Amino acid sequence: MGRILLNLVEFLSEQMSHYNLTSKEHYLNAYQDSMEHPEKFWEEIAEENFVWRKKWENIVDWDFTKPEIKWFEGAKLNITENCIDRHLETKGDKTAILFEPNNPEDEAEHITYTQLSERVNKFANVLKDHGIKKGDRVCIYVPMIPELAISVLACARIGAVHSVVFAGFSATALATRINDCDCKMVITADGSYRGAKTIDLKGIVDEALKSCPITTDVLVVKRINSEVEMTEGRDKWVQPLLDSASPICPIEIIDAEDPLFILYTSGSTGSPKGMVHTTAGYMVYSAYTFKNIFQYQENDVYWCTADIGWITGHSYIVYGPLANGATSVMFEGVPSYPDCGRFWEIVEKHKVNQFYTAPTAIRALAKESDEFVNKYDLSSLKTLGSVGEPINEEAWNWYNEKIGKENCPIVDTWWQTETGGILISALPGITKCIPTFATLPFPGVQPALMDEDGKEITENNTNGRLCIKFPWPSMARTIWGNHTRYKETYFTAFANNYFTGDGAFRDENGNYRITGRVDDVIIVSGHNLGTAPIEDAINEHPLVAESAIVGFPHDIKGNALYGYITLKAGNYEADELKAEINALIAEKVGPIAKLNKIQFTNGLPKTRSGKIMRRILRKIACNESDQLGDISTLLNPECVEEVIEGAL
Ligand code: PRX
């Protein structure tokens, strides 16, 4: 009897706990509480669901004018104790990371929580042996193999700040990121597999390090067994070091607001921005959103197809799932290798319950024969997710019908590198999923739409610029080394608000639909690309006088890049020059930023103050040159006609 009563109390308190949202009513209550009593709301979430070495003195302290944001100040913790150690007693044999290699013939690796603990501890000891200590920055340039997650967690264990750079970036992009935050160490691999190709990662690191004087150590994971050059005194194979390292590395006790990681994102101008995420708030928010937005239940197998080089992988492959003791699939390969059924083969093989991917992948796979899907049993799927860019209705319908069999809610999750976690999304089975809408804000999130004069729009059924009025725990705290830029980019356009850079529409029920960027960031295949760095790369070509990049709609990539380029006088062969320009972009920015269309022009339309009128160029690239509006105030209206005539 006593036992039954105890179970009942446990059951009821679980129902009441805002950590585990189980119904629409529960969500609405939680949302209301989070608005009316944010401190009490977050205190309960933090207190009941995480391990703290010392409790906070303050829940939240914020001032968007400075801007300064602190969550759980005074608290002490270690995120790896929350993601690993606390699960060991009850879930030691449970798979934490399920690694699916590039080659389907190779065996998947089930890394249990106990094994993960051992591997992270050993790696942390190797870092310490190399002089890495709390606060040091470590660059991780590793493909999607277990050592990527392990080295991330090893840094967190000793309080080193990880800066993961997507292992598809060029040597120049890597060097910029290493230098920006002074990484003493780089962790990499000899190479990586990507479908049928291999990539010489170590060669890229060697090239990058020619201009990184601060880096003194390179740890190399063996993945493809290629011959690589090892620079004596600097480069070491990591495996022998791990073999002799102790499997016990006590946690470093970290302050709530100590940085956990830096992750770079493109801006509309200048160099990439090193977004700084701190420890406690990020942990609480990524774990809480993971639990609810994927409705993760014990023993589910969850798969996010992103790369850990992006924020989605940080929050929803590593930290969020592991903080909940989940099984998180990590996939090394690409959706089209060995054929376009690979994703679905993996879903069947590992009985995946939650599947989270990007619209660009959905669109690419939807173009292929349905046979690639129908061959596999997808009945394990319960929830589907989408992230990174607006998902168009056609892709949504295909995902819903062919993958979800009209039986799986699709959560269209809106968020950013800067936000650390999902801010707007449906909760599967709880709130309504609406095609092309991210729908409702998560508890604690206060969105606002602003008009062009900076006034909040309170009516529904309107478009506006999307801002957030109140801090949430996982927001980035600054841009590494440039707090002024942080303030100018996010807190200046709309006083006392965080400005997202996105436009949005709100319907009569308060559902948000993200309409796209309102700045000069273009999202290509889910990757944020600032126009300025690409234009800088193009302008380095000796024949180029000036250039402007805009986006235009593309069936699979969502957007593709259109470059208008004015040349200096000289002789050139157009196709050769186009290839040279794209090679330059691939080298300086990365292959993802190559232009789909290049138009050579004699001049670009400019305002009287000399600014290139991208709005006009965008319309021309989108075949909307009949909607240019008034161009008479331009400095050089005559060049518009010429650009239209030459349009591709
Ligand atoms: O424009 C929005 C778009 O991606 C931007 C953030 O990109 P990034 O920092 O790379 O993070 C991507 C993964 C979180 C946003 O400003 N975006 C992201 N998710 C969505 C989206 N646009 C529409 N719908 C989404 N679900």
XYZ file of C-alpha atoms and ligand atoms in Angstrom:
674
model
C 0.000 0.000 0.000
C 2.768 2.366 1.059
C 4.640 1.573 -2.152
C 1.559 2.247 -4.307
C 1.063 5.556 -2.541
C 4.691 6.453 -3.085
C 4.420 5.611 -6.785
C 1.278 7.698 -7.011
C 2.978 10.668 -5.379
C 5.913 10.243 -7.751
C 3.552 10.000 -10.710
C 1.617 13.090 -9.658
C 4.715 15.151 -8.985
C 6.051 14.176 -12.392
C 2.790 15.371 -13.897
C 3.123 18.643 -12.004
C 6.797 19.164 -12.699
C 7.330 21.728 -15.382
C 10.395 19.787 -16.539
C 8.232 17.147 -18.125
C 5.486 18.828 -20.153
C 2.798 16.286 -20.930
C -0.285 18.123 -22.189
C -1.368 21.337 -23.853
C -2.742 22.557 -20.552
C 0.531 21.759 -18.851
C 2.452 23.710 -21.497
C 0.103 26.700 -21.123
C 0.484 26.629 -17.337
C 4.240 26.364 -17.567
C 4.354 29.185 -20.092
C 2.228 31.416 -17.902
C 4.322 30.656 -14.819
C 7.491 31.376 -16.760
C 6.123 34.795 -17.719
C 4.702 35.755 -14.338
C 7.418 34.355 -12.107
C 10.456 33.682 -14.303
C 12.867 33.383 -11.388
C 10.759 30.864 -9.512
C 10.098 28.975 -12.731
C 13.767 28.573 -13.676
C 14.832 27.937 -10.111
C 12.555 24.908 -9.946
C 13.713 23.546 -13.283
C 17.365 23.969 -12.283
C 17.007 22.707 -8.735
C 15.057 19.544 -9.462
C 16.861 18.235 -12.510
C 20.593 18.870 -12.230
C 23.559 18.263 -9.955
C 25.058 21.397 -8.427
C 28.230 21.643 -6.336
C 26.974 24.933 -4.926
C 23.612 26.661 -5.347
C 23.202 30.090 -6.950
C 22.836 33.388 -5.196
C 20.811 34.914 -8.012
C 18.647 33.328 -10.695
C 18.926 36.024 -13.326
C 20.561 39.396 -13.507
C 20.242 41.273 -16.780
C 20.559 44.562 -18.507
C 20.090 44.599 -22.281
C 21.496 48.124 -22.536
C 25.018 47.080 -21.552
C 24.278 44.214 -22.446
C 24.975 41.988 -19.456
C 23.216 38.720 -18.775
C 23.872 36.313 -15.925
C 21.999 33.178 -14.962
C 22.396 31.149 -11.763
C 25.210 33.416 -10.624
C 27.237 32.045 -7.752
C 26.394 28.430 -8.607
C 29.171 25.890 -9.127
C 28.935 22.773 -11.228
C 30.475 20.700 -13.957
C 28.406 19.963 -17.046
C 30.082 16.562 -17.554
C 29.016 15.475 -14.083
C 25.489 16.187 -15.302
C 25.960 14.589 -18.716
C 27.938 11.524 -17.639
C 28.813 10.856 -13.987
C 25.338 11.093 -12.531
C 24.051 8.441 -14.963
C 26.739 5.879 -14.180
C 25.021 4.200 -11.289
C 21.665 3.621 -12.959
C 22.508 3.763 -16.661
C 26.135 2.696 -16.860
C 25.381 0.007 -19.454
C 23.022 2.121 -21.495
C 24.277 3.369 -24.866
C 25.112 7.052 -24.631
C 26.526 7.528 -28.122
C 25.592 5.235 -30.956
C 28.172 5.802 -33.650
C 27.186 4.908 -37.201
C 30.236 5.003 -39.502
C 30.414 6.359 -43.041
C 30.695 2.892 -44.539
C 27.528 0.873 -43.889
C 29.608 -2.331 -43.937
C 31.529 -1.189 -40.874
C 30.015 -2.010 -37.555
C 28.184 0.612 -35.525
C 29.738 1.358 -32.163
C 27.597 1.442 -29.030
C 29.408 3.554 -26.454
C 27.831 3.061 -23.043
C 27.776 5.734 -20.367
C 30.495 3.805 -18.512
C 32.688 3.637 -21.616
C 32.022 7.272 -22.426
C 33.063 8.214 -18.910
C 36.313 6.312 -19.251
C 37.117 7.764 -22.661
C 36.301 11.338 -21.652
C 38.352 11.061 -18.462
C 41.342 9.694 -20.340
C 41.104 12.404 -22.966
C 40.803 15.047 -20.240
C 43.988 13.711 -18.628
C 45.813 13.905 -21.957
C 44.729 17.540 -22.293
C 45.977 18.251 -18.779
C 49.286 16.510 -19.517
C 49.706 18.995 -22.340
C 49.262 21.931 -20.027
C 45.656 22.697 -20.899
C 43.863 24.204 -17.941
C 40.652 25.967 -17.034
C 39.899 28.880 -19.341
C 42.333 27.836 -22.111
C 40.832 27.631 -25.573
C 41.135 24.407 -27.543
C 40.229 24.221 -31.220
C 38.544 20.972 -32.244
C 38.680 20.256 -35.976
C 37.545 16.658 -36.014
C 35.053 14.844 -38.275
C 31.892 13.173 -36.983
C 33.614 10.347 -35.105
C 33.257 9.583 -31.375
C 36.470 11.489 -30.550
C 34.699 14.694 -31.569
C 32.077 14.350 -28.819
C 34.678 12.931 -26.439
C 37.132 15.792 -26.888
C 34.317 18.328 -26.454
C 33.351 16.700 -23.155
C 36.995 16.340 -22.107
C 37.458 20.099 -22.450
C 34.292 20.719 -20.434
C 35.494 18.352 -17.732
C 38.616 20.403 -17.044
C 37.054 23.789 -17.738
C 38.866 24.391 -21.032
C 36.801 26.328 -23.559
C 36.177 24.338 -26.728
C 35.936 25.988 -30.086
C 34.721 23.396 -32.561
C 35.341 24.295 -36.185
C 33.289 22.353 -38.743
C 35.694 19.947 -40.426
C 34.630 21.115 -43.878
C 36.037 24.615 -43.476
C 39.089 25.708 -45.424
C 42.563 26.343 -43.968
C 41.999 30.112 -44.096
C 38.668 29.873 -42.257
C 40.240 27.545 -39.688
C 43.228 29.835 -39.125
C 40.961 32.864 -38.610
C 39.048 30.976 -35.921
C 42.166 29.593 -34.208
C 43.730 33.036 -34.044
C 40.613 34.906 -33.012
C 40.447 33.128 -29.660
C 44.129 32.168 -29.312
C 43.854 28.378 -29.262
C 46.984 26.828 -27.787
C 45.977 23.411 -28.979
C 44.243 21.948 -32.030
C 42.668 18.506 -31.972
C 42.218 16.962 -35.403
C 42.296 13.693 -37.365
C 44.548 12.388 -40.103
C 41.587 12.680 -42.436
C 37.886 12.121 -42.771
C 35.466 10.053 -44.806
C 32.663 11.817 -46.587
C 30.708 9.366 -48.684
C 33.070 7.967 -51.317
C 35.610 10.742 -50.710
C 38.319 11.244 -48.146
C 39.458 14.640 -46.940
C 43.001 15.434 -45.873
C 42.198 17.175 -42.606
C 45.725 17.102 -41.232
C 46.989 18.798 -44.405
C 44.415 21.557 -43.913
C 45.493 21.996 -40.288
C 49.174 22.165 -41.315
C 48.340 24.846 -43.835
C 46.266 26.815 -41.320
C 48.918 26.622 -38.598
C 51.470 28.354 -40.814
C 49.689 31.522 -39.697
C 48.829 30.565 -36.109
C 51.877 31.275 -33.931
C 50.055 30.658 -30.640
C 49.269 26.997 -31.322
C 51.911 24.764 -29.823
C 50.207 21.370 -29.715
C 48.284 19.284 -32.207
C 46.662 16.015 -31.157
C 45.827 13.762 -34.087
C 43.186 11.039 -34.112
C 43.803 8.233 -36.586
C 40.742 7.731 -38.740
C 41.627 7.010 -42.368
C 45.152 5.663 -41.832
C 46.657 8.019 -44.353
C 50.272 9.064 -44.459
C 50.496 12.446 -42.830
C 53.365 14.656 -41.886
C 53.891 15.063 -38.170
C 55.747 18.158 -37.056
C 58.139 17.164 -34.338
C 57.468 18.708 -30.954
C 54.051 19.929 -32.046
C 52.049 16.991 -33.428
C 51.211 13.771 -31.590
C 49.054 10.750 -32.334
C 46.476 10.765 -29.596
C 45.801 7.026 -29.260
C 49.068 6.004 -27.548
C 48.591 8.903 -25.132
C 45.057 7.772 -24.361
C 46.223 4.174 -23.901
C 48.493 5.185 -21.085
C 46.243 7.847 -19.523
C 44.367 7.297 -16.277
C 40.609 6.694 -16.653
C 39.970 8.941 -13.682
C 40.035 12.699 -14.001
C 38.271 14.586 -11.224
C 35.971 17.317 -12.457
C 37.053 20.918 -12.349
C 34.480 22.932 -10.433
C 33.132 25.590 -12.766
C 31.300 28.842 -12.049
C 27.848 29.145 -13.609
C 28.960 31.998 -15.833
C 32.341 30.580 -16.855
C 32.531 30.063 -20.621
C 31.805 26.533 -21.807
C 32.468 27.070 -25.495
C 32.945 29.450 -28.358
C 31.239 28.761 -31.650
C 31.724 30.922 -34.710
C 28.893 32.130 -36.878
C 28.947 34.339 -39.947
C 27.874 37.916 -39.663
C 26.612 40.219 -42.362
C 29.866 42.125 -42.126
C 33.456 41.392 -41.314
C 35.034 38.445 -39.570
C 33.089 35.531 -38.067
C 31.623 36.145 -34.638
C 32.838 33.903 -31.821
C 29.645 33.449 -29.828
C 30.459 32.737 -26.201
C 28.198 30.349 -24.313
C 28.501 29.941 -20.583
C 27.926 26.882 -18.464
C 24.888 26.677 -16.170
C 22.222 28.446 -18.208
C 23.263 26.634 -21.372
C 23.103 23.267 -19.641
C 19.683 23.879 -18.116
C 18.133 25.210 -21.295
C 19.572 22.691 -23.768
C 18.541 19.789 -21.529
C 15.054 21.142 -20.824
C 14.273 21.869 -24.475
C 15.636 18.499 -25.591
C 13.420 16.641 -23.152
C 10.242 18.389 -24.234
C 10.667 19.310 -27.866
C 11.534 15.734 -28.737
C 9.387 14.245 -25.943
C 12.293 11.945 -25.208
C 11.294 8.892 -23.165
C 13.679 6.510 -21.436
C 14.986 3.884 -23.904
C 14.191 5.946 -26.985
C 16.867 6.184 -29.654
C 17.289 9.765 -30.786
C 19.090 10.888 -33.935
C 20.053 14.389 -34.970
C 21.813 14.348 -38.351
C 23.640 17.649 -37.859
C 27.395 17.919 -37.469
C 28.791 18.776 -34.027
C 30.605 21.593 -35.850
C 27.318 23.510 -35.708
C 25.255 24.613 -32.712
C 22.607 21.979 -33.464
C 25.177 19.268 -32.812
C 26.465 20.939 -29.643
C 23.034 21.287 -28.062
C 21.124 18.375 -29.550
C 23.698 15.638 -30.177
C 25.956 16.178 -27.191
C 24.803 18.271 -24.237
C 20.972 18.160 -24.323
C 20.618 14.404 -24.918
C 23.425 13.358 -22.553
C 22.133 15.587 -19.746
C 18.924 13.570 -20.037
C 20.736 10.228 -20.080
C 19.582 9.611 -23.642
C 20.951 7.476 -26.465
C 22.182 9.857 -29.148
C 23.078 8.627 -32.635
C 26.118 10.176 -34.271
C 26.453 9.646 -38.033
C 29.741 10.089 -39.835
C 28.515 9.979 -43.423
C 26.241 11.769 -45.847
C 22.606 11.084 -46.808
C 23.493 10.019 -50.357
C 26.148 7.380 -49.655
C 26.161 4.606 -50.690
C 22.732 5.638 -51.954
C 19.884 7.959 -51.052
C 18.325 5.404 -48.722
C 21.093 5.714 -46.128
C 19.156 7.804 -43.590
C 16.223 5.408 -43.724
C 18.447 2.364 -43.503
C 19.919 3.788 -40.296
C 16.462 4.565 -38.891
C 15.451 0.935 -39.461
C 18.722 -0.528 -38.217
C 18.813 1.360 -34.926
C 15.046 1.700 -34.499
C 15.312 5.456 -34.273
C 12.431 7.118 -32.432
C 13.203 10.817 -32.922
C 14.752 12.037 -36.146
C 15.975 15.631 -36.489
C 17.339 17.000 -39.763
C 17.484 20.047 -42.040
C 15.099 21.093 -44.827
C 17.924 21.030 -47.379
C 18.439 17.290 -46.734
C 14.693 16.668 -46.920
C 14.432 18.492 -50.242
C 17.390 16.621 -51.712
C 16.004 13.223 -50.671
C 12.451 14.061 -51.749
C 13.782 14.488 -55.293
C 14.886 10.850 -55.358
C 12.699 7.811 -55.977
C 10.350 6.813 -53.145
C 11.845 3.345 -53.387
C 14.767 4.535 -51.292
C 12.287 5.165 -48.502
C 9.836 2.337 -49.014
C 12.529 -0.336 -48.749
C 12.865 0.349 -45.022
C 10.740 -0.104 -41.966
C 10.339 3.334 -40.413
C 7.687 2.318 -37.891
C 9.933 3.104 -34.908
C 9.674 6.842 -35.658
C 7.596 8.907 -33.254
C 8.749 12.491 -33.820
C 10.352 14.285 -36.759
C 12.210 17.558 -36.481
C 13.399 20.277 -38.840
C 15.947 23.017 -38.237
C 18.121 25.609 -39.897
C 15.897 27.413 -42.367
C 12.238 27.744 -43.264
C 10.807 24.428 -44.442
C 8.653 24.871 -47.534
C 5.252 23.222 -47.704
C 6.208 20.704 -50.385
C 9.150 19.417 -48.356
C 7.016 19.401 -45.193
C 4.348 17.304 -46.920
C 6.860 14.809 -48.234
C 8.464 14.475 -44.789
C 5.044 14.032 -43.223
C 3.700 11.513 -45.740
C 6.710 9.488 -46.796
C 8.764 9.459 -43.629
C 6.241 10.044 -40.860
C 3.457 8.093 -42.641
C 1.201 10.914 -41.438
C 1.659 9.553 -37.966
C 4.571 11.565 -36.578
C 4.340 15.185 -35.485
C 6.914 17.415 -37.222
C 8.536 19.965 -34.954
C 9.834 22.904 -36.962
C 12.343 24.268 -34.465
C 13.463 27.870 -34.779
C 16.654 29.017 -33.089
C 20.206 30.259 -33.733
C 23.847 29.735 -32.784
C 23.360 32.770 -30.561
C 20.323 31.390 -28.746
C 22.028 28.147 -27.668
C 18.735 26.259 -27.723
C 15.379 26.092 -29.493
C 13.190 29.140 -28.781
C 10.113 28.545 -30.929
C 8.704 25.105 -31.682
C 5.666 22.901 -31.330
C 5.759 20.169 -28.684
C 4.978 16.861 -30.395
C 1.642 15.371 -29.451
C 1.019 18.357 -27.180
C 0.698 21.506 -29.256
C -0.305 21.732 -32.884
C 2.219 21.375 -35.710
C 1.414 23.665 -38.638
C 3.304 23.380 -41.943
C 5.757 26.271 -42.449
C 5.193 27.572 -38.900
C 7.629 27.141 -36.036
C 4.478 27.840 -33.991
C 4.740 28.710 -30.273
C 7.456 30.012 -27.957
C 8.976 27.605 -25.467
C 8.371 28.384 -21.773
C 10.482 31.357 -20.721
C 10.716 32.807 -24.231
C 9.054 36.168 -24.904
C 9.054 36.928 -28.641
C 7.999 40.305 -30.005
C 7.460 41.629 -33.520
C 8.747 45.112 -34.244
C 7.934 47.529 -37.019
C 10.590 49.428 -38.942
C 10.390 52.353 -36.520
C 11.289 50.118 -33.624
C 7.809 49.953 -32.126
C 6.357 46.682 -30.940
C 3.467 45.372 -33.017
C 0.891 43.952 -30.652
C -1.737 42.895 -33.205
C -1.755 39.453 -34.736
C -1.822 38.516 -38.417
C 1.149 40.769 -39.096
C 4.745 40.608 -40.201
C 7.588 42.189 -38.287
C 11.159 41.888 -37.177
C 11.565 39.163 -34.623
C 12.973 40.176 -31.246
C 13.076 38.551 -27.817
C 12.140 40.771 -24.900
C 13.426 38.845 -21.909
C 16.620 36.806 -21.407
C 16.542 33.010 -21.517
C 19.246 30.924 -19.841
C 21.207 29.755 -22.911
C 21.643 33.027 -24.741
C 25.205 33.824 -25.839
C 26.763 36.306 -23.416
C 29.163 38.097 -25.737
C 31.252 37.853 -28.898
C 34.742 36.678 -28.003
C 37.002 39.714 -27.753
C 34.411 42.156 -29.050
C 31.609 43.047 -26.687
C 30.872 46.232 -28.644
C 30.083 44.186 -31.727
C 27.801 41.980 -29.627
C 25.907 45.041 -28.459
C 25.704 46.586 -31.916
C 24.618 43.399 -33.664
C 21.920 42.245 -31.273
C 20.886 45.008 -28.867
C 21.022 48.269 -30.774
C 18.375 48.049 -33.515
C 15.534 47.689 -30.984
C 16.101 49.196 -27.546
C 15.911 46.714 -24.693
C 15.385 43.780 -27.013
C 17.512 41.007 -28.466
C 17.194 41.317 -32.258
C 17.372 38.008 -34.093
C 18.025 39.286 -37.624
C 14.962 37.325 -38.798
C 11.584 38.448 -40.024
C 8.455 36.652 -38.853
C 4.697 36.510 -39.279
C 2.342 35.925 -36.337
C -1.111 34.461 -36.956
C -4.323 35.034 -35.017
C -3.434 32.293 -32.528
C 0.034 33.571 -31.751
C 1.859 31.053 -33.970
C 5.102 32.290 -35.511
C 6.224 31.633 -39.034
C 9.829 32.610 -39.753
C 10.008 34.433 -43.073
C 13.811 34.611 -43.381
C 16.768 36.861 -42.711
C 16.292 40.601 -42.924
C 20.038 41.322 -43.016
C 22.845 40.365 -45.377
C 23.098 36.800 -44.172
C 22.066 34.203 -46.755
C 21.208 30.667 -45.681
C 22.510 28.148 -48.227
C 21.753 24.481 -47.503
C 21.154 25.468 -43.900
C 24.526 27.216 -43.546
C 24.636 30.881 -42.627
C 26.777 32.823 -45.039
C 27.546 36.488 -44.587
C 27.921 38.310 -47.887
C 30.896 40.407 -46.782
C 33.506 37.647 -46.382
C 32.553 36.184 -49.766
C 32.790 39.561 -51.438
C 36.154 40.143 -49.749
C 37.404 36.857 -51.205
C 36.195 37.740 -54.718
C 37.686 41.207 -54.532
C 41.101 39.680 -53.934
C 41.158 38.521 -57.556
C 43.404 40.936 -59.473
C 40.833 41.436 -62.242
C 37.928 42.273 -59.931
C 36.995 45.876 -59.212
C 33.889 45.316 -57.136
C 31.310 42.664 -56.298
C 27.963 42.100 -54.621
C 26.403 38.820 -53.563
C 22.700 38.161 -53.165
C 20.602 35.041 -52.634
C 18.019 33.594 -55.003
C 15.626 30.665 -54.468
C 17.012 27.206 -55.175
C 15.067 23.921 -55.223
C 17.362 21.986 -52.921
C 19.653 24.466 -51.199
C 16.790 26.797 -50.244
C 18.916 29.702 -51.446
C 21.843 29.811 -53.817
C 24.353 32.601 -54.381
C 24.303 35.040 -57.269
C 27.372 37.219 -57.704
C 27.437 40.492 -59.613
C 31.037 41.271 -60.421
C 32.505 44.369 -62.031
C 35.889 43.807 -63.613
C 38.848 46.074 -64.096
C 39.949 46.562 -67.658
C 41.879 43.643 -69.078
C 41.602 40.479 -71.084
C 39.894 37.484 -69.689
C 38.049 34.352 -70.674
C 34.682 34.370 -68.852
C 34.395 30.688 -67.902
C 37.983 30.469 -66.773
C 37.584 33.586 -64.663
C 34.387 32.259 -63.087
C 36.207 29.054 -62.134
C 39.068 31.070 -60.658
C 36.684 33.173 -58.623
C 34.912 30.124 -57.236
C 38.252 28.501 -56.411
C 39.225 31.640 -54.512
C 35.965 31.549 -52.554
C 36.431 27.848 -51.760
C 39.909 28.568 -50.468
C 39.080 31.635 -48.399
C 35.598 30.814 -47.138
C 34.858 27.181 -48.017
C 33.260 25.282 -50.920
C 29.758 25.861 -49.515
C 30.078 29.550 -50.430
C 30.748 29.004 -54.152
C 28.529 31.062 -56.463
C 25.864 29.315 -58.510
C 25.607 32.211 -60.932
C 28.126 34.868 -61.836
C 27.195 37.902 -63.887
C 29.910 40.294 -65.022
C 28.687 43.882 -64.962
C 29.999 47.272 -65.980
C 28.713 48.849 -62.787
C 26.473 48.181 -59.779
C 23.477 50.306 -58.746
C 24.393 52.573 -55.844
C 22.782 55.038 -53.489
C 23.979 58.605 -53.558
C 26.172 57.852 -50.590
C 27.835 55.096 -52.606
C 26.238 52.009 -50.985
C 25.457 49.134 -53.322
C 21.678 48.678 -53.568
C 21.416 44.980 -52.862
C 17.629 45.166 -52.719
C 17.592 45.871 -56.454
C 20.162 43.207 -57.239
C 18.158 40.695 -55.199
C 15.003 41.435 -57.197
C 16.891 40.990 -60.462
C 18.404 37.687 -59.315
C 14.940 36.467 -58.297
C 13.460 37.328 -61.722
C 11.411 40.106 -60.195
C 12.884 43.018 -62.105
C 9.370 44.288 -62.802
C 9.101 45.111 -59.063
C 12.080 47.375 -58.570
C 10.098 50.407 -57.382
C 11.515 53.890 -57.699
C 15.105 53.852 -58.880
C 15.355 57.502 -59.817
C 17.146 58.439 -56.595
C 20.083 56.187 -57.390
C 23.489 57.582 -58.134
C 23.606 55.650 -61.410
C 20.064 54.568 -62.411
C 21.264 53.903 -65.957
C 23.218 50.837 -64.897
C 20.070 49.032 -63.689
C 18.815 48.435 -67.226
C 22.146 46.991 -68.194
C 22.233 44.653 -65.192
C 18.711 43.445 -66.031
C 19.712 42.773 -69.623
C 22.693 40.713 -68.585
C 20.790 38.757 -65.908
C 21.224 34.974 -65.951
O 17.232 32.576 -40.161
C 17.060 31.640 -39.112
C 17.384 30.264 -39.620
O 18.738 30.023 -39.280
C 19.282 31.154 -38.596
C 20.255 30.699 -37.553
O 21.293 29.993 -38.146
P 22.410 29.268 -37.279
O 22.944 30.223 -36.285
O 23.343 28.650 -38.223
O 21.628 28.166 -36.499
C 20.973 27.174 -37.226
C 20.518 26.078 -36.307
C 19.859 26.498 -35.083
C 18.081 31.847 -38.022
O 18.343 33.199 -37.745
N 16.553 29.226 -39.002
C 16.923 28.338 -38.066
N 15.902 27.504 -37.784
C 14.863 27.884 -38.552
C 15.272 28.990 -39.323
N 14.448 29.608 -40.179
C 13.186 29.143 -40.281
N 12.723 28.088 -39.585
C 13.515 27.428 -38.719
N 13.045 26.376 -38.059
